[in-house]
Short mmCIF file of C-alpha atoms (C1' of nucleotides) in Angstrom, two decimals:
data_model
loop_
_atom_site.label_atom_id
_atom_site.label_comp_id
_atom_site.label_asym_id
_atom_site.label_seq_id
_atom_site.Cartn_x
_atom_site.Cartn_y
_atom_site.Cartn_z
CA MET A 1158 -18.05 -5.00 9.05
CA ALA A 1159 -18.14 -2.02 6.22
CA THR A 1160 -19.33 0.60 8.19
CA PRO A 1161 -19.79 4.36 6.77
CA ARG A 1162 -17.22 5.58 8.59
CA THR A 1163 -14.75 3.11 7.73
CA LEU A 1164 -14.96 4.12 4.45
CA ARG A 1165 -15.22 7.81 4.52
CA THR A 1166 -11.98 7.89 6.60
CA ARG A 1167 -10.52 5.30 4.12
CA ALA A 1168 -11.80 7.81 1.17
CA ARG A 1169 -9.89 10.84 2.78
CA ILE A 1170 -6.49 8.42 3.25
CA LEU A 1171 -6.65 7.72 -0.63
CA ASP A 1172 -7.42 11.17 -1.50
CA ALA A 1173 -4.48 12.42 0.37
CA ALA A 1174 -2.14 9.53 -0.17
CA LEU A 1175 -2.87 9.98 -4.28
CA ASP A 1176 -2.28 14.10 -3.92
CA LEU A 1177 0.67 14.10 -2.28
CA PHE A 1178 2.31 11.10 -4.12
CA GLU A 1179 1.52 13.32 -7.60
CA ARG A 1180 2.78 16.15 -6.11
CA GLN A 1181 6.18 15.43 -4.87
CA GLY A 1182 6.44 11.65 -5.69
CA TYR A 1183 6.16 8.15 -3.98
CA ASP A 1184 9.59 7.95 -2.03
CA ALA A 1185 9.23 11.46 -0.77
CA THR A 1186 6.07 11.14 0.67
CA THR A 1187 6.11 9.83 4.42
CA VAL A 1188 2.87 7.91 5.86
CA ASN A 1189 3.12 11.20 8.48
CA GLN A 1190 2.16 13.48 5.40
CA ILE A 1191 -0.43 11.30 4.64
CA ALA A 1192 -1.35 10.57 7.96
CA ASP A 1193 -1.41 14.59 8.49
CA ALA A 1194 -3.30 15.45 5.31
CA ALA A 1195 -6.20 13.09 6.21
CA GLY A 1196 -6.30 14.39 9.77
CA ILE A 1197 -5.66 11.09 11.43
CA THR A 1198 -2.67 9.25 13.02
CA PRO A 1199 -0.09 7.50 11.59
CA MET A 1200 -1.32 4.28 13.49
CA THR A 1201 -4.91 4.63 11.47
CA PHE A 1202 -3.46 5.08 8.34
CA PHE A 1203 -1.62 1.18 8.91
CA ARG A 1204 -5.17 0.09 10.43
CA HIS A 1205 -6.66 1.06 7.03
CA PHE A 1206 -3.32 -0.04 4.42
CA PRO A 1207 -1.44 -2.71 5.68
CA THR A 1208 1.63 -1.10 4.23
CA LYS A 1209 2.15 2.60 2.31
CA ASP A 1210 2.39 0.81 -1.20
CA ALA A 1211 -1.33 -0.91 -0.67
CA VAL A 1212 -2.61 2.85 -1.29
CA LEU A 1213 -1.84 2.08 -4.67
CA VAL A 1214 -1.46 -1.73 -5.61
CA THR A 1215 -4.52 -3.79 -5.33
CA ASP A 1216 -5.25 -6.66 -7.49
CA PRO A 1217 -9.26 -7.39 -7.48
CA TYR A 1218 -9.11 -9.51 -11.02
CA ASP A 1219 -7.47 -12.58 -9.27
CA PRO A 1220 -10.04 -14.89 -8.97
CA LEU A 1221 -12.14 -13.93 -12.16
CA ILE A 1222 -8.83 -14.57 -14.06
CA ALA A 1223 -8.05 -17.92 -12.52
CA GLN A 1224 -11.79 -18.97 -13.40
CA ALA A 1225 -11.90 -17.44 -17.43
CA VAL A 1226 -8.63 -19.84 -17.69
CA GLY A 1227 -10.25 -22.89 -16.25
CA ALA A 1228 -12.90 -22.47 -18.60
CA GLN A 1229 -10.86 -22.96 -21.65
CA PRO A 1230 -10.75 -25.92 -23.23
CA ALA A 1231 -8.50 -28.29 -21.34
CA ASP A 1232 -7.23 -30.16 -24.18
CA LEU A 1233 -4.71 -26.92 -25.19
CA PRO A 1234 -1.07 -26.59 -24.75
CA PRO A 1235 -0.56 -24.53 -20.75
CA LEU A 1236 0.43 -21.41 -22.35
CA GLU A 1237 -2.18 -20.86 -24.80
CA ARG A 1238 -4.76 -21.68 -21.74
CA THR A 1239 -3.94 -18.95 -19.74
CA ARG A 1240 -3.54 -16.68 -22.44
CA LEU A 1241 -6.82 -16.81 -23.86
CA GLY A 1242 -7.90 -17.09 -20.32
CA MET A 1243 -6.78 -13.31 -19.26
CA LEU A 1244 -7.46 -12.64 -22.71
CA ALA A 1245 -11.04 -13.47 -21.75
CA ALA A 1246 -11.27 -12.08 -18.48
CA LEU A 1247 -9.78 -8.74 -19.05
CA GLY A 1248 -10.13 -8.03 -22.75
CA ASP A 1249 -13.30 -5.96 -22.21
CA ILE A 1250 -12.28 -3.35 -19.52
CA THR A 1251 -14.74 -0.14 -20.12
CA PRO A 1252 -12.72 2.75 -21.12
CA THR A 1253 -14.24 4.21 -18.07
CA GLU A 1254 -11.70 2.67 -15.62
CA ASP A 1255 -8.79 3.94 -17.70
CA ALA A 1256 -8.93 7.41 -16.17
CA THR A 1257 -8.34 6.61 -12.68
CA ALA A 1258 -5.96 3.20 -13.64
CA ARG A 1259 -3.78 5.87 -15.43
CA ARG A 1260 -3.24 7.77 -12.81
CA ARG A 1261 -2.14 4.52 -10.85
CA VAL A 1262 -0.08 3.53 -12.94
CA ALA A 1263 1.76 6.43 -13.69
CA LEU A 1264 3.07 6.46 -9.55
CA VAL A 1265 3.84 2.90 -9.87
CA THR A 1266 6.42 3.85 -12.84
CA GLN A 1267 8.12 6.25 -10.70
CA SER A 1268 8.93 3.89 -7.71
CA PRO A 1269 11.17 0.70 -7.88
CA SER A 1270 9.66 -0.32 -4.56
CA LEU A 1271 6.29 0.65 -6.09
CA ARG A 1272 7.15 -1.83 -9.21
CA ALA A 1273 8.18 -4.57 -6.51
CA ALA A 1274 4.63 -4.75 -4.31
CA VAL A 1275 3.44 -5.00 -7.80
CA ALA A 1276 4.69 -7.95 -8.34
CA ILE A 1277 4.32 -9.76 -4.77
CA GLY A 1278 0.64 -8.57 -6.11
CA THR A 1279 0.81 -10.49 -9.28
CA GLU A 1280 2.07 -13.51 -7.48
CA ALA A 1281 -1.38 -14.14 -5.76
CA THR A 1282 -2.87 -13.84 -9.55
CA GLN A 1283 0.00 -16.33 -10.38
CA GLU A 1284 -1.07 -19.21 -8.07
CA ALA A 1285 -4.37 -19.08 -9.00
CA ILE A 1286 -3.61 -19.99 -12.75
CA VAL A 1287 -1.29 -22.46 -11.47
CA GLU A 1288 -3.95 -24.17 -9.52
CA GLN A 1289 -6.49 -24.03 -11.70
CA LEU A 1290 -4.28 -25.57 -14.35
CA VAL A 1291 -2.68 -28.39 -12.32
CA ALA A 1292 -6.15 -29.27 -11.38
CA ASP A 1293 -6.25 -30.35 -14.61
CA GLY A 1294 -3.30 -32.41 -14.91
CA VAL A 1295 -0.98 -30.01 -15.80
CA ASP A 1296 2.62 -30.45 -15.01
CA PRO A 1297 3.11 -27.45 -11.74
CA LEU A 1298 6.64 -26.39 -13.46
CA ASP A 1299 4.93 -25.98 -17.03
CA ALA A 1300 2.20 -24.09 -15.50
CA ALA A 1301 3.76 -21.64 -13.55
CA ILE A 1302 6.08 -20.87 -16.89
CA ALA A 1303 2.89 -20.37 -18.51
CA ALA A 1304 1.51 -18.33 -16.04
CA SER A 1305 3.92 -16.12 -15.21
CA ALA A 1306 5.22 -15.60 -18.68
CA CYS A 1307 1.37 -14.17 -19.30
CA LEU A 1308 1.21 -12.03 -16.80
CA ALA A 1309 4.07 -10.67 -17.33
CA ALA A 1310 3.64 -9.42 -20.43
CA THR A 1311 0.56 -7.81 -19.55
CA THR A 1312 2.32 -6.28 -16.52
CA ALA A 1313 5.27 -4.95 -18.67
CA ALA A 1314 2.60 -3.47 -21.84
CA LEU A 1315 0.80 -1.99 -18.38
CA LEU A 1316 3.79 -0.02 -17.09
CA ALA A 1317 4.86 1.16 -20.77
CA TRP A 1318 1.73 2.41 -21.07
CA GLY A 1319 1.53 4.56 -18.38
CA THR A 1320 5.11 6.02 -18.52
CA ALA A 1321 4.33 6.87 -22.35
CA PRO A 1322 0.55 8.19 -22.68
CA SER A 1323 -0.65 6.71 -25.70
CA ASP A 1324 -4.80 6.47 -25.93
CA VAL A 1325 -4.74 3.18 -26.45
CA THR A 1326 -7.41 1.90 -24.44
CA LEU A 1327 -6.39 -0.54 -21.69
CA ALA A 1328 -8.54 -3.62 -23.54
CA ASP A 1329 -5.97 -2.84 -26.69
CA LEU A 1330 -3.19 -3.09 -24.42
CA VAL A 1331 -3.90 -6.65 -23.24
CA HIS A 1332 -5.02 -7.76 -26.62
CA ARG A 1333 -1.72 -6.60 -27.92
CA ALA A 1334 0.63 -7.94 -25.63
CA LEU A 1335 -1.25 -11.52 -25.59
CA ALA A 1336 -0.75 -11.52 -28.81
CA GLN A 1337 2.32 -11.97 -29.19
CA LEU A 1338 2.45 -14.77 -27.02
CA ALA A 1339 0.16 -16.84 -29.62
CA LEU A 1340 1.49 -19.33 -30.69
CA GLU A 1341 0.97 -19.43 -34.34
CA LYS A 1342 0.94 -15.78 -35.76
CA PRO A 1343 -2.48 -14.98 -37.87
CA MET B 549 39.93 -0.79 -5.66
CA ALA B 550 39.91 -4.75 -4.45
CA THR B 551 42.08 -5.10 -1.28
CA PRO B 552 42.59 -7.95 0.15
CA ARG B 553 41.00 -7.02 3.22
CA THR B 554 37.70 -6.11 1.29
CA LEU B 555 37.64 -9.25 -0.43
CA ARG B 556 37.84 -10.68 3.40
CA THR B 557 35.29 -9.29 5.50
CA ARG B 558 33.07 -9.44 2.26
CA ALA B 559 33.38 -13.25 2.26
CA ARG B 560 32.88 -13.00 6.00
CA ILE B 561 29.46 -11.09 6.15
CA LEU B 562 28.78 -14.01 3.11
CA ASP B 563 28.95 -16.65 5.03
CA ALA B 564 27.43 -15.64 8.16
CA ALA B 565 24.58 -14.17 6.71
CA LEU B 566 24.61 -17.37 4.39
CA ASP B 567 24.52 -19.18 7.44
CA LEU B 568 21.85 -17.28 9.73
CA PHE B 569 19.33 -17.47 7.19
CA GLU B 570 19.35 -20.99 6.23
CA ARG B 571 18.93 -21.65 10.07
CA GLN B 572 16.06 -19.18 11.16
CA GLY B 573 14.91 -17.46 7.86
CA TYR B 574 15.37 -14.74 5.66
CA ASP B 575 12.99 -12.37 7.61
CA ALA B 576 14.12 -13.38 11.40
CA THR B 577 17.56 -12.67 10.59
CA THR B 578 18.67 -8.96 11.27
CA VAL B 579 21.68 -7.03 9.82
CA ASN B 580 22.85 -6.78 13.80
CA GLN B 581 22.79 -10.77 13.55
CA ILE B 582 24.86 -10.68 10.26
CA ALA B 583 27.39 -7.83 11.64
CA ASP B 584 27.43 -9.53 14.92
CA ALA B 585 28.40 -13.19 13.56
CA ALA B 586 30.82 -11.21 11.01
CA GLY B 587 32.79 -9.37 13.76
CA ILE B 588 31.76 -5.96 12.30
CA THR B 589 29.43 -2.60 12.73
CA PRO B 590 26.01 -2.94 10.99
CA MET B 591 27.34 0.21 9.61
CA THR B 592 30.30 -1.56 7.79
CA PHE B 593 27.38 -4.45 6.31
CA PHE B 594 25.84 -1.39 4.73
CA ARG B 595 29.34 -0.24 3.28
CA HIS B 596 29.61 -4.11 1.38
CA PHE B 597 26.28 -4.82 0.67
CA PRO B 598 23.65 -1.79 -0.30
CA THR B 599 20.74 -3.75 1.15
CA LYS B 600 19.77 -7.04 3.24
CA ASP B 601 18.97 -8.44 0.36
CA ALA B 602 21.52 -7.62 -1.38
CA VAL B 603 24.19 -10.64 0.21
CA LEU B 604 21.06 -13.07 -2.00
CA VAL B 605 20.38 -11.54 -4.51
CA THR B 606 22.61 -10.18 -7.75
CA ASP B 607 22.09 -10.70 -11.58
CA PRO B 608 25.86 -10.79 -13.39
CA TYR B 609 24.30 -11.98 -16.99
CA ASP B 610 23.13 -8.99 -18.31
CA PRO B 611 25.10 -7.93 -20.37
CA LEU B 612 25.87 -11.06 -22.10
CA ILE B 613 22.26 -11.78 -22.35
CA ALA B 614 21.68 -8.22 -24.06
CA GLN B 615 24.56 -9.07 -26.42
CA ALA B 616 23.42 -12.51 -27.14
CA VAL B 617 19.54 -10.89 -28.13
CA GLY B 618 21.20 -8.95 -31.00
CA ALA B 619 23.08 -11.67 -31.55
CA GLN B 620 20.09 -13.34 -33.47
CA PRO B 621 18.71 -12.91 -37.06
CA ALA B 622 16.81 -9.51 -36.83
CA ASP B 623 14.03 -10.86 -39.12
CA LEU B 624 12.11 -13.04 -36.22
CA PRO B 625 9.65 -11.84 -34.29
CA PRO B 626 10.71 -10.13 -30.97
CA LEU B 627 9.65 -12.85 -28.66
CA GLU B 628 11.56 -15.61 -30.44
CA ARG B 629 14.75 -13.53 -30.94
CA THR B 630 15.18 -12.52 -26.93
CA ARG B 631 14.17 -16.39 -26.84
CA LEU B 632 16.86 -17.77 -29.07
CA GLY B 633 19.34 -15.37 -27.34
CA MET B 634 18.33 -16.32 -23.84
CA LEU B 635 18.75 -19.66 -24.56
CA ALA B 636 22.07 -19.41 -26.13
CA ALA B 637 23.38 -17.05 -23.45
CA LEU B 638 22.01 -19.44 -20.51
CA GLY B 639 21.64 -22.80 -22.02
CA ASP B 640 24.78 -24.25 -20.97
CA ILE B 641 25.83 -22.67 -17.35
CA THR B 642 27.89 -25.54 -16.08
CA PRO B 643 26.60 -28.14 -13.39
CA THR B 644 29.49 -26.75 -11.00
CA GLU B 645 27.56 -24.27 -10.52
CA ASP B 646 24.14 -25.38 -9.80
CA ALA B 647 25.36 -26.24 -5.67
CA THR B 648 25.73 -22.67 -4.96
CA ALA B 649 22.88 -21.20 -6.92
CA ARG B 650 20.49 -23.80 -5.23
CA ARG B 651 21.32 -22.89 -1.59
CA ARG B 652 20.49 -19.14 -2.91
CA VAL B 653 17.44 -19.93 -4.96
CA ALA B 654 15.80 -22.02 -1.78
CA LEU B 655 16.47 -18.83 0.39
CA VAL B 656 14.81 -16.42 -2.36
CA THR B 657 12.13 -18.27 -2.55
CA GLN B 658 11.08 -17.94 1.36
CA SER B 659 10.39 -14.54 2.12
CA PRO B 660 7.85 -12.54 -0.40
CA SER B 661 10.26 -9.44 -0.45
CA LEU B 662 13.17 -11.49 -1.69
CA ARG B 663 11.11 -12.62 -4.79
CA ALA B 664 10.18 -8.86 -5.17
CA ALA B 665 14.45 -8.12 -5.26
CA VAL B 666 14.75 -10.67 -7.55
CA ALA B 667 11.79 -9.06 -10.02
CA ILE B 668 13.41 -5.37 -9.99
CA GLY B 669 17.09 -7.09 -10.37
CA THR B 670 15.59 -8.46 -13.65
CA GLU B 671 14.48 -5.01 -14.50
CA ALA B 672 18.19 -4.22 -15.67
CA THR B 673 18.78 -7.24 -17.64
CA GLN B 674 15.61 -6.41 -19.64
CA GLU B 675 15.87 -2.88 -20.18
CA ALA B 676 19.18 -4.18 -22.13
CA ILE B 677 17.11 -6.87 -24.30
CA VAL B 678 14.66 -3.97 -24.98
CA GLU B 679 17.17 -1.58 -26.39
CA GLN B 680 18.60 -4.12 -28.24
CA LEU B 681 15.85 -4.89 -29.95
CA VAL B 682 14.60 -1.15 -30.03
CA ALA B 683 17.87 -0.42 -31.99
CA ASP B 684 17.23 -2.48 -34.35
CA GLY B 685 13.74 -1.14 -35.25
CA VAL B 686 11.42 -3.31 -32.71
CA ASP B 687 8.41 -0.98 -31.56
CA PRO B 688 9.31 -0.62 -27.54
CA LEU B 689 6.27 -2.08 -26.57
CA ASP B 690 6.49 -5.17 -28.05
CA ALA B 691 10.13 -5.40 -27.21
CA ALA B 692 9.30 -4.67 -23.74
CA ILE B 693 6.15 -7.55 -23.94
CA ALA B 694 8.70 -10.21 -25.21
CA ALA B 695 11.77 -9.43 -22.85
CA SER B 696 9.62 -9.80 -19.91
CA ALA B 697 7.64 -12.82 -20.67
CA CYS B 698 11.02 -14.29 -21.54
CA LEU B 699 12.41 -13.12 -18.36
CA ALA B 700 9.42 -14.17 -16.24
CA ALA B 701 9.41 -17.47 -17.50
CA THR B 702 12.96 -18.88 -16.45
CA THR B 703 12.54 -16.86 -13.55
CA ALA B 704 9.59 -18.83 -12.81
CA ALA B 705 11.28 -22.34 -13.63
CA LEU B 706 13.84 -21.33 -11.44
CA LEU B 707 12.06 -20.12 -8.53
CA ALA B 708 10.06 -23.78 -8.69
CA TRP B 709 13.37 -25.47 -8.93
CA GLY B 710 14.81 -24.05 -5.41
CA THR B 711 11.03 -24.74 -3.87
CA ALA B 712 10.93 -28.24 -5.21
CA PRO B 713 14.45 -30.09 -5.61
CA SER B 714 14.65 -32.38 -8.55
CA ASP B 715 18.10 -33.16 -10.37
CA VAL B 716 17.41 -31.58 -13.26
CA THR B 717 20.44 -28.99 -14.15
CA LEU B 718 20.00 -25.58 -14.84
CA ALA B 719 20.66 -25.51 -18.19
CA ASP B 720 17.71 -28.14 -18.92
CA LEU B 721 15.39 -26.29 -16.42
CA VAL B 722 16.07 -22.81 -19.42
CA HIS B 723 15.63 -24.88 -21.99
CA ARG B 724 12.59 -26.01 -20.64
CA ALA B 725 11.01 -22.83 -19.62
CA LEU B 726 11.84 -21.55 -23.01
CA ALA B 727 10.76 -23.95 -25.37
CA GLN B 728 7.04 -23.43 -23.97
CA LEU B 729 7.64 -19.60 -25.29
CA ALA B 730 8.52 -20.87 -28.80
CA LEU B 731 6.15 -19.70 -32.20
CA GLU B 732 5.75 -23.40 -33.46
CA LYS B 733 5.92 -26.65 -31.48
CA PRO B 734 8.19 -28.80 -32.86
"C1'" DC C 668 59.21 3.16 11.35
"C1'" DT C 669 56.02 6.68 9.57
"C1'" DT C 670 52.36 8.41 6.92
"C1'" DG C 671 48.74 8.79 4.42
"C1'" DA C 672 45.07 6.65 2.61
"C1'" DA C 673 41.26 2.76 2.89
"C1'" DA C 674 38.57 0.01 6.19
"C1'" DT C 675 36.12 0.39 10.48
"C1'" DG C 676 33.50 2.14 14.09
"C1'" DT C 677 30.56 5.49 16.83
"C1'" DT C 678 27.11 8.73 16.89
"C1'" DA C 679 22.37 9.99 15.88
"C1'" DG C 680 18.78 10.45 13.10
"C1'" DC C 681 14.56 9.35 9.72
"C1'" DG C 682 11.07 6.37 8.25
"C1'" DA C 683 8.07 1.95 7.79
"C1'" DC C 684 5.86 -0.62 11.00
"C1'" DT C 685 3.81 -3.36 14.85
"C1'" DA C 686 1.88 -4.22 19.98
"C1'" DA C 687 -0.72 -2.84 24.47
"C1'" DC C 688 -3.55 0.06 26.30
"C1'" DA C 689 -6.25 4.04 26.63
"C1'" DT C 690 -9.61 6.68 24.76
"C1'" DT C 691 -12.87 9.04 22.37
"C1'" DT C 692 -17.46 7.91 18.96
"C1'" DC C 693 -21.29 6.32 16.44
"C1'" DT C 694 -24.93 3.74 16.92
"C1'" DA C 695 -28.56 0.55 18.43
"C1'" DG C 696 -32.12 0.17 21.79
"C1'" DG C 697 -34.82 1.60 25.40
"C1'" DC D 183 -33.89 11.76 24.45
"C1'" DC D 184 -30.27 8.69 26.66
"C1'" DT D 185 -27.48 5.40 27.69
"C1'" DA D 186 -24.69 1.29 26.94
"C1'" DG D 187 -21.72 -1.18 24.25
"C1'" DA D 188 -18.75 -1.64 20.41
"C1'" DA D 189 -16.21 -0.02 16.61
"C1'" DA D 190 -12.86 3.30 15.46
"C1'" DT D 191 -9.39 6.24 16.73
"C1'" DG D 192 -5.39 8.13 20.09
"C1'" DT D 193 -1.09 6.90 23.12
"C1'" DT D 194 3.54 5.52 23.30
"C1'" DA D 195 7.03 3.10 23.28
"C1'" DG D 196 10.01 -0.03 20.18
"C1'" DT D 197 12.25 -2.71 16.25
"C1'" DC D 198 14.28 -2.72 12.10
"C1'" DG D 199 15.94 -1.56 7.54
"C1'" DC D 200 18.93 2.06 6.05
"C1'" DT D 201 21.69 6.99 5.74
"C1'" DA D 202 25.14 10.65 7.38
"C1'" DA D 203 28.95 13.38 9.32
"C1'" DC D 204 32.54 13.02 11.27
"C1'" DA D 205 36.22 10.03 14.51
"C1'" DT D 206 39.55 6.24 14.45
"C1'" DT D 207 41.61 1.99 13.52
"C1'" DT D 208 44.09 -0.72 10.18
"C1'" DC D 209 47.51 -1.60 6.77
"C1'" DA D 210 50.66 -1.17 3.27
"C1'" DA D 211 54.32 1.09 0.75
"C1'" DG D 212 58.21 4.27 1.15
#
DNA sequence: CTTGAAATGTTAGCGACTAACATTTCTAGG
DNA sequence: CCTAGAAATGTTAGTCGCTAACATTTCAAG
């Protein structure tokens, strides 16, 4: 179910899309243009990516984060637990991933519709975390509050990192975002 | 610039839209249907509301919150400051507002695109808070983290309130959401 | 009344996205 | 090498949100 041909066109779409997005902006780029540049039909584009924004927005971290949250001591308050879990799951991203990530983040900051897509994407992660916490007896409302606060903090840091380029690594960024939510100051 | 005629059609659009949304869902309702039910043209709809979701999503709290945040003691950590500010601005919503709010929130929880619209809507509030904090010397990144965490927590609580109806008041809800972000436990 | 501006209608179109059906392209088996 | 059969792509036609340019109606003040 992952034939070489599929992977090839998928990569071509991705290349063409990123190129056009960076040259003329996300909103100014139509799916038709992407399809033309990739040598395919608009229809084929949507067979590989469900939406236009899916080219940029993909969240492969959901299961890892939720699992890491569940692995934290269950007697901690919900916020502290998700905080430590996310830190464990995201705290050691290798600097190699930074380069490609930066391109995508820089693009996402450009358009509100893209940030909206990111928000939808994080919902899945949030629900996964909530599920973990609720399974351990945490009140659903408290779980939702804790999860969304931690996710929003890291997302905000990520977007700020995209707009104002600094040479901070992604891992440092996550640490800084979550440190501010720590219950007691060091 | 607020003639009686304008207000009347605006109200008719709002009535028709809420009615249709509740009867057949947000996504299943087209602007054409709303326009028909309101006795107008789709074009006229968009002259009163910039987008379909604008009928449900409106955030009139921005300036109050930012101001309240600025009014908190400047020597507190950013998170604690926005937390107390939001508590001051939103902590005493009258129960009268609850009924109409509940209808809207219940609808918003139905559709991902609507929740995304809410997220984009809160961006303005977030920027207003960040501006306040930065003006007092707080690092922009830290300000963004604090503001987004507090806003996300209250939004999450609000949406949970919409899905699982309880007889908690809006003010109680805000208190509960923000209490979890308090730096030291009582 | 009448006049002039505000509000609405008309037409035409773009862009994201979908469904049903036809067609090409690769890939495995003989 | 060649030929099924499936996977990938193309075609066509359409819906829905949304916009622009221009014509038309409605209403309130003189």
